[in-house]
Coordinates of C-alpha atoms in Angstrom, one line a residue:
Chain A
M1 CA 110.0 102.1 138.6
K2 CA 113.7 102.2 138.0
A3 CA 114.7 104.2 134.9
L4 CA 117.8 105.8 133.5
R5 CA 117.3 109.5 133.3
L6 CA 118.9 112.3 131.3
T7 CA 118.6 115.7 132.8
S8 CA 119.9 119.0 131.4
T9 CA 119.5 122.6 132.5
S10 CA 119.5 125.6 130.2
G11 CA 121.3 123.9 127.3
S12 CA 124.1 122.3 129.2
K13 CA 125.3 118.8 128.3
P14 CA 122.9 116.3 129.8
S15 CA 123.7 114.2 132.9
L16 CA 122.8 110.5 133.1
S17 CA 121.7 108.9 136.4
L18 CA 119.6 106.0 137.7
S19 CA 116.2 107.4 138.9
T20 CA 113.0 106.2 140.4
L21 CA 110.0 107.3 138.5
P22 CA 106.2 106.6 138.8
K23 CA 105.1 103.7 136.6
P24 CA 103.5 105.4 133.6
S25 CA 100.0 104.8 132.4
P26 CA 99.4 104.2 128.7
P27 CA 97.0 106.7 127.0
P28 CA 94.4 105.3 124.6
G29 CA 96.0 103.7 121.5
S30 CA 99.1 102.8 123.6
V31 CA 100.3 99.8 125.6
L32 CA 102.5 99.6 128.7
V33 CA 105.4 97.2 128.1
K34 CA 107.2 95.6 131.0
I35 CA 110.7 95.8 129.7
R36 CA 112.6 92.5 129.9
A37 CA 115.6 93.5 127.9
A38 CA 116.8 96.8 126.2
G39 CA 119.8 97.1 124.0
I40 CA 122.3 100.0 124.4
N41 CA 123.1 101.4 120.9
P42 CA 125.8 103.9 119.9
S43 CA 123.1 106.4 119.3
D44 CA 122.0 106.1 123.0
V45 CA 125.5 107.0 124.1
I46 CA 125.6 109.9 121.7
N47 CA 122.2 111.0 123.0
A48 CA 123.4 110.9 126.6
K49 CA 126.3 113.2 125.5
G50 CA 123.9 115.7 124.1
G51 CA 124.6 114.8 120.5
F52 CA 121.1 115.2 119.2
P53 CA 119.8 118.8 119.2
Y54 CA 116.1 117.8 119.1
T55 CA 116.2 115.7 122.4
T56 CA 114.0 117.2 125.1
F57 CA 114.8 116.9 128.8
P58 CA 114.3 115.3 131.3
R59 CA 114.3 112.1 129.3
T60 CA 114.6 108.4 129.7
P61 CA 116.9 107.1 126.9
G62 CA 116.8 103.8 125.0
R63 CA 115.5 102.9 121.5
D64 CA 115.4 99.1 121.5
Y65 CA 113.4 96.7 123.7
A66 CA 111.8 93.4 124.2
G67 CA 109.1 92.8 126.8
V68 CA 105.6 91.9 127.7
V69 CA 102.4 94.0 127.4
V70 CA 101.0 94.5 130.8
E71 CA 98.4 97.3 130.2
G72 CA 96.4 98.5 127.2
P73 CA 93.9 97.1 124.7
E74 CA 92.9 93.5 125.6
E75 CA 94.2 92.1 122.3
F76 CA 97.7 93.0 123.3
L77 CA 97.7 92.0 127.0
G78 CA 100.3 89.4 127.9
K79 CA 101.9 89.4 124.4
E80 CA 105.6 89.2 124.1
V81 CA 106.7 92.2 121.9
Y82 CA 109.8 93.8 120.6
G83 CA 110.6 97.0 118.9
T84 CA 112.8 100.0 118.1
S85 CA 112.5 103.7 117.7
G86 CA 113.2 106.1 115.0
K87 CA 113.0 109.8 116.1
V88 CA 110.5 109.4 119.0
L89 CA 111.4 107.1 122.0
S90 CA 114.4 108.5 123.9
F91 CA 114.3 111.8 122.0
T92 CA 110.9 113.4 122.5
T93 CA 109.1 110.7 124.6
D94 CA 110.6 108.4 127.3
G95 CA 112.6 105.4 126.0
T96 CA 113.2 101.8 126.9
H97 CA 116.0 102.0 129.5
A98 CA 113.5 101.6 132.3
E99 CA 111.3 98.9 133.9
Y100 CA 108.3 100.0 132.0
C101 CA 107.8 101.9 128.7
V102 CA 104.7 103.3 127.0
I103 CA 104.6 102.5 123.3
S104 CA 101.8 103.3 120.8
C105 CA 100.0 100.3 119.5
D106 CA 101.2 100.9 115.9
G107 CA 104.8 100.9 117.2
I108 CA 105.1 97.3 118.4
N109 CA 105.6 93.9 116.8
L110 CA 105.2 90.4 118.2
K111 CA 108.6 89.1 119.3
P112 CA 109.8 86.2 117.2
S113 CA 109.5 83.0 119.3
S114 CA 113.0 82.0 118.0
L115 CA 114.6 84.9 119.9
S116 CA 115.1 85.3 123.6
F117 CA 114.2 88.6 125.1
V118 CA 117.9 89.5 125.2
Q119 CA 118.4 88.6 121.6
A120 CA 115.2 90.4 120.5
A121 CA 116.4 93.6 122.3
A122 CA 119.7 93.5 120.4
V123 CA 118.4 93.6 116.8
G124 CA 116.2 96.7 116.6
V125 CA 118.4 99.6 115.6
P126 CA 121.1 97.5 113.9
F127 CA 118.8 95.5 111.7
T128 CA 116.4 98.3 110.8
T129 CA 119.3 100.6 110.0
A130 CA 120.8 97.8 107.8
A131 CA 117.5 97.3 106.1
L132 CA 117.3 101.0 105.4
T133 CA 120.7 101.0 103.7
V134 CA 119.8 98.0 101.6
R135 CA 116.5 99.6 100.6
R136 CA 118.0 103.0 99.8
A137 CA 120.9 101.3 97.8
M138 CA 118.2 99.7 95.6
I139 CA 120.0 96.4 95.9
Q140 CA 119.3 93.8 93.2
S141 CA 120.2 90.1 93.3
T142 CA 122.9 90.6 90.6
D143 CA 124.8 93.3 92.7
R144 CA 128.2 92.8 94.2
V145 CA 128.0 94.5 97.6
L146 CA 130.9 95.7 99.8
I147 CA 130.2 96.3 103.5
L148 CA 132.6 98.7 105.3
G149 CA 132.6 97.9 109.0
A150 CA 131.2 94.4 108.4
S151 CA 131.9 93.2 111.9
G152 CA 129.9 95.9 113.6
A153 CA 126.2 95.5 114.5
V154 CA 124.8 97.3 111.5
G155 CA 127.5 95.9 109.2
S156 CA 126.9 92.3 110.0
A157 CA 123.1 92.7 109.7
A158 CA 123.7 94.4 106.3
C159 CA 125.8 91.4 105.2
Q160 CA 122.9 89.0 106.1
L161 CA 120.3 91.1 104.3
A162 CA 122.4 91.5 101.2
R163 CA 123.3 87.8 101.1
N164 CA 119.6 87.0 101.5
K165 CA 119.0 89.0 98.3
A166 CA 121.4 86.6 96.6
C167 CA 124.1 89.3 96.3
Q168 CA 127.8 88.5 96.3
V169 CA 128.9 90.2 99.5
L170 CA 132.4 91.3 100.4
R171 CA 133.1 92.0 104.1
A172 CA 135.6 94.7 105.1
A173 CA 136.7 95.4 108.6
R174 CA 139.8 96.4 110.6
R175 CA 140.5 93.0 111.8
G176 CA 139.2 89.4 111.9
S177 CA 138.4 87.0 109.1
V178 CA 137.2 89.4 106.3
D179 CA 137.6 89.8 102.6
V180 CA 139.2 93.2 102.8
N181 CA 141.3 94.1 105.8
L182 CA 140.9 97.8 106.3
T183 CA 144.1 98.1 108.5
T184 CA 146.4 96.7 105.8
D185 CA 144.3 97.7 102.7
P186 CA 142.8 101.2 103.4
E187 CA 142.7 101.9 99.7
L188 CA 140.4 98.8 99.1
S189 CA 142.7 97.6 96.4
T190 CA 141.8 94.0 97.2
V191 CA 138.3 94.7 95.9
K192 CA 139.5 95.0 92.3
S193 CA 141.1 91.6 92.3
L194 CA 138.2 90.0 94.2
T195 CA 135.8 91.3 91.5
E196 CA 138.0 90.6 88.4
G197 CA 138.6 94.3 88.1
K198 CA 134.9 95.2 87.9
G199 CA 134.5 96.8 91.3
V200 CA 131.3 96.6 93.4
D201 CA 127.8 97.8 92.5
V202 CA 127.0 98.9 96.1
V203 CA 129.1 100.0 99.0
I204 CA 127.4 100.1 102.4
D205 CA 129.6 102.3 104.6
T206 CA 128.9 102.1 108.4
T207 CA 132.2 103.7 109.4
G208 CA 131.9 107.3 108.5
S209 CA 135.5 107.6 107.4
P210 CA 136.1 110.1 104.6
A211 CA 139.3 108.3 103.5
L212 CA 137.4 105.0 103.2
M213 CA 134.5 106.7 101.4
R214 CA 136.9 108.2 98.9
A215 CA 138.4 104.8 98.2
A216 CA 135.0 103.3 98.0
L217 CA 133.8 105.7 95.3
R218 CA 136.9 104.7 93.3
I219 CA 136.2 101.0 93.4
L220 CA 132.5 101.4 92.6
A221 CA 131.5 100.0 89.3
L222 CA 129.5 101.8 86.6
R223 CA 126.2 103.1 88.1
G224 CA 127.4 102.1 91.5
R225 CA 125.7 103.3 94.7
L226 CA 127.4 104.3 97.9
V227 CA 125.2 104.5 101.0
Y228 CA 126.5 105.6 104.4
I229 CA 125.1 106.1 107.9
S230 CA 127.6 108.3 109.7
A231 CA 130.2 111.0 109.6
P232 CA 133.4 111.6 111.6
K233 CA 132.6 112.1 115.2
E234 CA 135.4 114.7 115.5
G235 CA 137.0 117.2 113.2
S236 CA 135.8 118.2 109.7
T237 CA 132.9 116.3 108.2
D238 CA 133.7 117.7 104.7
F239 CA 133.9 115.2 101.9
T240 CA 135.4 115.9 98.5
F241 CA 134.8 113.9 95.3
D242 CA 135.4 114.4 91.6
M243 CA 132.2 115.7 90.0
K244 CA 133.2 114.6 86.6
Q245 CA 134.0 111.0 87.5
L246 CA 130.8 110.7 89.5
Y247 CA 128.5 111.8 86.7
R248 CA 130.4 110.2 83.8
E249 CA 130.0 106.8 85.6
E250 CA 126.5 107.6 86.9
K251 CA 127.4 106.9 90.5
M252 CA 125.3 107.9 93.5
I253 CA 126.0 109.0 97.0
I254 CA 123.1 108.3 99.3
G255 CA 122.6 109.3 103.0
C256 CA 120.7 107.0 105.3
N257 CA 119.5 107.9 108.8
S258 CA 117.2 105.6 110.8
L259 CA 116.5 108.5 113.2
L260 CA 114.2 110.0 110.6
Q261 CA 111.7 107.2 111.0
T262 CA 108.5 107.7 112.9
L263 CA 107.6 105.0 115.5
P264 CA 105.2 103.2 113.1
E265 CA 107.7 103.4 110.3
A266 CA 110.4 101.9 112.5
A267 CA 107.9 99.2 113.6
K268 CA 107.1 98.4 109.9
E269 CA 110.7 98.1 109.1
L270 CA 111.3 95.7 112.0
G271 CA 108.1 93.9 111.2
G272 CA 109.4 93.2 107.7
L273 CA 112.4 91.4 109.2
T274 CA 110.4 89.4 111.8
P275 CA 109.6 86.4 109.4
G276 CA 113.3 86.2 108.7
F277 CA 114.1 85.9 112.4
E278 CA 111.3 83.3 112.7
D279 CA 112.5 81.0 109.9
G280 CA 116.2 81.4 110.6
S281 CA 117.1 83.3 107.4
L282 CA 118.1 86.2 109.6
Q283 CA 120.4 85.5 112.6
A284 CA 120.3 87.6 115.7
P285 CA 123.5 87.7 117.7
N286 CA 124.0 84.6 119.9
E287 CA 123.4 85.0 123.6
S288 CA 127.1 84.3 124.1
D289 CA 128.0 87.3 122.0
I290 CA 125.8 89.6 124.0
E291 CA 126.8 91.1 127.4
T292 CA 124.0 91.8 129.8
T293 CA 124.0 94.4 132.5
R294 CA 121.6 95.3 135.3
I295 CA 120.1 98.7 135.1
E296 CA 121.9 99.6 138.3
D297 CA 125.2 99.3 136.4
A298 CA 124.0 100.8 133.2
V299 CA 125.3 104.3 133.8
N300 CA 128.8 102.9 134.0
V301 CA 128.2 100.9 130.8
Y302 CA 127.2 104.1 128.9
Q303 CA 130.4 105.7 130.2
M304 CA 132.4 102.6 129.1
K305 CA 130.9 102.4 125.6
G306 CA 131.5 106.1 125.1
N307 CA 135.2 105.6 125.8
L308 CA 135.8 102.3 124.1
G309 CA 134.0 102.6 120.9
N310 CA 133.2 99.3 119.3
S311 CA 132.7 96.9 122.2
K312 CA 130.5 93.8 122.5
K313 CA 126.8 94.3 122.2
I314 CA 125.4 95.2 125.6
V315 CA 121.7 94.7 126.7
I316 CA 120.1 95.9 129.9
S317 CA 118.3 92.8 131.3
F318 CA 115.5 93.0 133.9
Chain B
M1 CA 128.4 111.8 50.0
K2 CA 129.3 115.0 52.0
A3 CA 130.2 114.3 55.6
L4 CA 131.9 116.1 58.4
R5 CA 135.0 114.2 59.4
L6 CA 137.2 114.2 62.5
T7 CA 140.8 113.0 61.9
S8 CA 143.5 112.5 64.4
T9 CA 147.0 111.1 64.2
S10 CA 148.8 109.5 67.0
G11 CA 146.7 110.9 69.8
S12 CA 146.8 114.6 68.7
K13 CA 143.7 116.7 69.1
P14 CA 141.3 115.9 66.2
S15 CA 140.8 118.1 63.2
L16 CA 137.3 118.7 61.7
S17 CA 136.8 119.1 58.0
L18 CA 134.2 118.7 55.3
S19 CA 134.9 115.5 53.4
T20 CA 133.5 113.4 50.5
L21 CA 133.0 109.8 51.5
P22 CA 131.5 106.8 49.7
K23 CA 127.8 106.3 50.5
P24 CA 127.8 103.5 53.1
S25 CA 125.8 100.3 52.7
P26 CA 123.8 99.0 55.7
P27 CA 124.7 95.6 56.9
P28 CA 121.9 93.1 57.8
G29 CA 119.9 94.4 60.7
S30 CA 120.6 98.0 59.8
V31 CA 119.0 100.7 57.7
L32 CA 120.6 103.5 55.6
V33 CA 119.0 106.9 56.6
K34 CA 119.0 109.8 54.2
I35 CA 119.7 112.5 56.7
R36 CA 117.3 115.5 56.3
A37 CA 118.4 117.3 59.5
A38 CA 120.9 116.7 62.2
G39 CA 121.3 118.7 65.4
I40 CA 124.6 120.0 66.7
N41 CA 124.9 119.3 70.5
P42 CA 127.5 120.6 73.0
S43 CA 128.7 117.0 73.2
D44 CA 129.4 117.1 69.4
V45 CA 131.6 120.2 69.9
I46 CA 133.4 118.6 72.9
N47 CA 133.9 115.4 70.7
A48 CA 135.4 117.5 67.9
K49 CA 137.9 119.0 70.5
G50 CA 139.0 115.5 71.5
G51 CA 137.1 115.6 74.8
F52 CA 136.0 112.0 74.8
P53 CA 138.9 109.5 75.2
Y54 CA 136.9 106.6 73.7
T55 CA 136.3 108.2 70.3
T56 CA 138.0 106.3 67.5
F57 CA 139.3 108.1 64.4
P58 CA 138.7 108.9 61.6
R59 CA 135.1 109.5 62.6
T60 CA 132.0 111.3 61.3
P61 CA 130.5 113.2 64.3
G62 CA 126.8 113.8 65.1
R63 CA 124.4 112.1 67.6
D64 CA 120.9 113.4 66.6
Y65 CA 119.1 113.1 63.3
A66 CA 115.8 113.0 61.4
G67 CA 115.5 111.5 57.9
V68 CA 114.1 108.9 55.6
V69 CA 115.1 105.2 55.4
V70 CA 116.4 104.6 51.8
E71 CA 117.9 101.1 52.2
G72 CA 117.4 98.2 54.5
P73 CA 114.6 95.8 55.4
E74 CA 111.4 96.4 53.4
E75 CA 109.3 97.2 56.5
F76 CA 111.4 100.4 57.1
L77 CA 111.8 101.6 53.5
G78 CA 110.5 105.1 52.9
K79 CA 109.7 105.6 56.6
E80 CA 110.4 109.0 58.2
V81 CA 112.6 108.3 61.3
Y82 CA 114.4 110.2 64.0
G83 CA 116.9 109.3 66.6
T84 CA 119.8 110.0 68.9
S85 CA 122.9 108.2 70.1
G86 CA 124.3 107.2 73.4
K87 CA 127.8 106.0 73.3
V88 CA 127.9 104.6 69.7
L89 CA 127.2 107.0 66.8
S90 CA 129.9 109.6 66.5
F91 CA 132.2 107.9 69.0
T92 CA 132.8 104.3 67.7
T93 CA 130.7 104.3 64.5
D94 CA 130.0 107.1 62.1
G95 CA 127.5 109.7 63.2
T96 CA 124.8 111.8 61.6
H97 CA 126.6 114.9 60.4
A98 CA 126.6 113.5 56.8
E99 CA 124.2 113.0 54.0
Y100 CA 123.7 109.4 54.9
C101 CA 124.1 107.4 58.1
V102 CA 123.9 103.7 58.9
I103 CA 121.7 102.9 61.9
S104 CA 120.9 99.5 63.4
C105 CA 117.1 98.8 63.2
D106 CA 116.7 98.7 67.0
G107 CA 118.1 102.2 67.1
I108 CA 115.4 104.1 65.2
N109 CA 112.0 105.4 65.9
L110 CA 109.2 106.7 63.6
K111 CA 109.4 110.5 63.5
P112 CA 106.4 112.2 65.2
S113 CA 104.2 113.6 62.3
S114 CA 103.7 116.7 64.4
L115 CA 107.4 117.6 64.1
S116 CA 109.3 118.9 61.0
F117 CA 112.6 117.2 60.2
V118 CA 114.4 120.2 61.7
Q119 CA 112.5 120.0 64.9
A120 CA 112.8 116.3 65.2
A121 CA 116.6 116.6 64.8
A122 CA 116.7 119.1 67.7
V123 CA 115.1 117.0 70.4
G124 CA 117.2 113.8 70.7
V125 CA 120.1 114.5 73.1
P126 CA 118.3 117.3 75.0
F127 CA 115.0 115.4 75.7
T128 CA 116.6 111.9 76.3
T129 CA 119.1 113.5 78.7
A130 CA 116.3 115.3 80.5
A131 CA 114.3 112.1 80.6
L132 CA 117.3 110.4 82.1
T133 CA 117.6 113.0 84.9
V134 CA 113.9 112.8 85.7
R135 CA 114.0 109.0 85.9
R136 CA 117.2 108.9 88.0
A137 CA 115.8 111.5 90.3
M138 CA 112.8 109.2 90.9
I139 CA 110.5 112.1 90.5
Q140 CA 107.0 111.8 92.0
S141 CA 103.9 114.0 91.3
T142 CA 104.2 115.5 94.8
D143 CA 107.8 116.7 94.3
R144 CA 108.9 120.3 94.1
V145 CA 111.5 120.4 91.4
L146 CA 114.2 123.1 90.8
I147 CA 115.8 123.2 87.3
L148 CA 119.2 124.9 87.2
G149 CA 119.9 126.1 83.7
A150 CA 116.2 126.0 82.8
S151 CA 116.6 128.0 79.6
G152 CA 119.1 125.6 78.1
A153 CA 118.0 122.7 75.8
V154 CA 118.2 120.0 78.5
G155 CA 116.9 122.3 81.2
S156 CA 113.8 123.4 79.2
A157 CA 113.0 119.7 78.3
A158 CA 113.4 118.7 82.0
C159 CA 110.9 121.5 82.9
Q160 CA 108.3 120.0 80.5
L161 CA 108.9 116.5 81.7
A162 CA 108.6 117.4 85.4
R163 CA 105.5 119.5 84.8
N164 CA 103.9 116.6 82.9
K165 CA 104.4 114.5 86.1
A166 CA 102.3 117.2 87.8
C167 CA 105.3 118.5 89.8
Q168 CA 105.7 122.1 91.0
V169 CA 108.6 123.3 88.9
L170 CA 110.9 126.2 89.6
R171 CA 113.0 127.5 86.7
A172 CA 116.4 129.0 87.4
A173 CA 118.7 130.6 84.8
R174 CA 121.1 133.5 84.5
R175 CA 118.7 135.7 82.7
G176 CA 115.2 135.9 81.3
S177 CA 111.8 135.4 82.9
V178 CA 112.6 132.8 85.5
D179 CA 111.6 132.0 89.1
V180 CA 115.2 132.2 90.4
N181 CA 117.7 134.5 88.7
L182 CA 121.1 132.9 89.0
T183 CA 122.9 136.2 88.3
T184 CA 121.3 138.1 91.2
D185 CA 120.6 135.1 93.5
P186 CA 123.5 132.6 93.2
E187 CA 122.8 131.3 96.7
L188 CA 119.2 130.3 95.6
S189 CA 117.8 132.1 98.6
T190 CA 114.6 132.8 96.6
V191 CA 113.8 129.1 96.6
K192 CA 113.1 129.1 100.4
S193 CA 110.5 131.9 100.0
L194 CA 109.0 130.3 96.9
T195 CA 108.5 127.0 98.8
E196 CA 107.4 128.4 102.2
G197 CA 110.7 127.5 103.7
K198 CA 110.5 123.9 102.8
G199 CA 113.0 123.7 99.9
V200 CA 112.7 121.5 96.9
D201 CA 112.6 117.7 96.7
V202 CA 114.6 117.5 93.5
V203 CA 117.3 119.7 91.9
I204 CA 118.1 119.0 88.2
D205 CA 121.5 120.7 87.6
T206 CA 122.4 121.2 84.0
T207 CA 125.1 123.8 84.6
G208 CA 127.9 121.9 86.3
S209 CA 128.8 124.8 88.6
P210 CA 130.1 123.6 92.0
A211 CA 129.0 126.8 93.7
L212 CA 125.4 126.3 92.4
M213 CA 125.5 122.7 93.4
R214 CA 126.6 123.6 97.0
A215 CA 123.7 126.1 97.2
A216 CA 121.4 123.5 95.7
L217 CA 122.3 120.9 98.4
R218 CA 121.5 123.4 101.1
I219 CA 118.0 124.2 99.7
L220 CA 117.1 120.5 99.2
A221 CA 114.3 119.4 101.5
L222 CA 114.5 116.2 103.7
R223 CA 115.3 113.2 101.5
G224 CA 115.9 115.5 98.5
R225 CA 117.8 114.3 95.4
L226 CA 120.3 116.3 93.4
V227 CA 120.9 115.0 89.9
Y228 CA 123.5 116.6 87.6
I229 CA 124.8 116.1 84.1
S230 CA 128.1 118.0 83.9
A231 CA 131.2 119.3 85.6
P232 CA 133.3 122.5 85.2
K233 CA 134.9 122.5 81.7
E234 CA 138.0 124.1 83.1
G235 CA 139.8 124.0 86.4
S236 CA 139.1 121.7 89.3
T237 CA 136.2 119.4 89.2
D238 CA 136.3 118.7 93.0
F239 CA 133.1 119.1 94.9
T240 CA 132.9 119.3 98.7
F241 CA 129.9 118.7 100.8
D242 CA 129.1 118.1 104.5
M243 CA 128.8 114.3 105.1
K244 CA 126.9 114.8 108.3
Q245 CA 124.2 117.1 106.8
L246 CA 123.8 114.8 103.8
Y247 CA 123.2 111.6 105.8
R248 CA 121.2 113.2 108.6
E249 CA 118.7 114.6 106.0
E250 CA 119.0 111.5 103.8
K251 CA 119.9 113.4 100.7
M252 CA 121.3 111.9 97.5
I253 CA 123.8 113.1 94.9
I254 CA 123.1 111.4 91.6
G255 CA 125.3 111.5 88.4
C256 CA 123.5 111.3 85.0
N257 CA 125.3 110.6 81.7
S258 CA 123.3 110.0 78.5
L259 CA 126.6 108.9 76.8
L260 CA 126.4 105.6 78.7
Q261 CA 123.4 104.5 76.8
T262 CA 123.7 101.9 74.0
L263 CA 121.9 102.8 70.7
P264 CA 118.9 100.6 71.5
E265 CA 118.7 102.2 75.0
A266 CA 118.8 105.7 73.6
A267 CA 116.1 104.7 71.0
K268 CA 113.9 103.3 73.8
E269 CA 114.3 106.5 75.8
L270 CA 113.3 108.6 72.8
G271 CA 110.6 106.2 71.9
G272 CA 109.1 106.8 75.3
L273 CA 108.8 110.5 74.5
T274 CA 107.4 110.1 71.0
P275 CA 103.7 109.9 72.1
G276 CA 104.2 113.2 74.0
F277 CA 105.5 114.9 70.9
E278 CA 102.6 113.4 68.9
D279 CA 99.8 114.6 71.3
G280 CA 101.4 117.9 72.1
S281 CA 102.1 117.3 75.8
L282 CA 105.8 117.7 74.9
Q283 CA 106.9 120.7 72.9
A284 CA 109.9 120.6 70.6
P285 CA 111.5 124.0 69.9
N286 CA 109.7 126.1 67.4
E287 CA 111.2 126.3 63.9
S288 CA 111.8 130.0 64.6
D289 CA 114.0 129.2 67.6
I290 CA 116.2 126.9 65.6
E291 CA 119.0 128.1 63.4
T292 CA 119.7 125.9 60.4
T293 CA 123.0 125.6 58.6
R294 CA 124.2 123.9 55.4
I295 CA 126.8 121.2 55.9
E296 CA 129.2 123.3 53.9
D297 CA 129.1 125.9 56.8
A298 CA 129.0 123.4 59.6
V299 CA 132.8 123.5 60.4
N300 CA 132.4 127.2 61.2
V301 CA 129.4 126.5 63.3
Y302 CA 131.3 124.0 65.4
Q303 CA 134.0 126.6 65.9
M304 CA 131.4 129.3 66.8
K305 CA 129.6 127.1 69.3
G306 CA 132.8 126.1 70.9
N307 CA 133.6 129.8 71.5
L308 CA 130.2 131.2 72.4
G309 CA 128.8 128.6 74.7
N310 CA 125.1 128.7 75.0
S311 CA 123.9 129.9 71.6
K312 CA 120.7 129.2 69.7
K313 CA 120.0 125.6 68.8
I314 CA 121.6 124.8 65.5
V315 CA 120.6 122.1 63.1
I316 CA 122.4 121.0 59.9
S317 CA 119.7 120.9 57.2
F318 CA 120.0 119.0 53.9

């Protein structure tokens, strides 16, 4: 089968190439999924650059997928499934950027019939990461929620999840039609006027910018919670805040990392979102907003995404 | 009646003196408590120095008390009560360092019969603050908990509350019989060996030392929570941490401030602890560990506590 492959010798940065590997056989308790579509996430690109110290090599990358079960227990055979990975697929077992992938039975979910394979392969990491932030922020229906990086994949999923909890949601991004334009208002001053001076109860920061996080702490209301999912990719990752202000106003700073989840935990998180995709209360990206690539061109796509930063969602389609 | 009194003119630092005031009359929905004992807390001393910008003057200080209801609705008359204050008594209404104090009916609790008036007056702020930290740290029975400043009033109460939740508790203080001696092990290295390298799930920091807090973040286990209740009294209150480490390990930094509670909220917090004092699962300080003072000497005690820092618990006794 065709598969992307990361190789690394004696601790050097890994090298990504298109390889031909034997089709794997699923051990008991697992299924073999014929991959129909597999999303490329920022964490895949970081992994291909050697950014995760726990990745073992050689390794097929890829955390998200949608496909059909072609081997394994009879109850699963022929089923259309989709899924995502926490800390397993693409790090310590082979991932989804291949024609076939072995997944343990407790790591799969039935694909929502409302989503195409390409759409279903685009939602795993973004929506489960967004669900993680919403859960860890302990969001209530009365909360005002500010999403930093709202036009990104995780940010836009978080907007949907917070709105579905009946929260008032403010979207912040560098450009586009948003409530807070981060290019012209990096201090988030707009938030005060948009909330009648009260500030927001929750900030979900998907950007990892210390300057934005400092501004976000300031515009948090009493007992506000700031959750975040990344740190600066280069330079210092130090963050400084005023201890006195944070405790007097009972604020919280909360780290979120979807890469800590086991495969069953990630499947459970995604399974919790499946009814939303089915009934339309959660919207996957439209096909027209997803760019597809053949696996033969995927090495170039990895290279491009690494250089361009936030580009259109790209899914490998078979 | 005799009462301590804080006076301040045009924003100057307040001045504390012993005054004679008319005995107050309780408005509807309130009781008049004949104060039998009233604890002096660090926050009272800070208040007397003008440390809380929202205090209005002139003002009788004092947040904790135990006494007898002498006026008010018949159901309360003659009852022995005790209580504490969040952001009301001693800040915007007159507090407990007086012979009589007006308290709203939803702000009192029946005094546990197992506690003397002096003991009951010593538990309010320390135990409700400790309960707040335990609640906001979301402590579970399986958690390993480290208490920084375990020999202090809040710290020792937090030890009891965490132990009562069946947690493994490590006590850290500058001296005495503790698990971690903060004088000889300011980096908290002992914690690693005491937890077989795993670290602790929760740190309750009552000291407000940035250096200790930095060390505490390092020895927190995966998904660990650090709660804290104070900041340095002098100098910078800036705190710096590594954003990347905090999110990758899903840690949390959580501020706690008992001064945000309304009077009914503070009463509810203390009421939740009352059964524990009654059945002995919570231990108030022994009488022998409490120093009592007459109100005539209390101005000197405020002065002394402000200069000496952590001294013996002192209660004004009438």
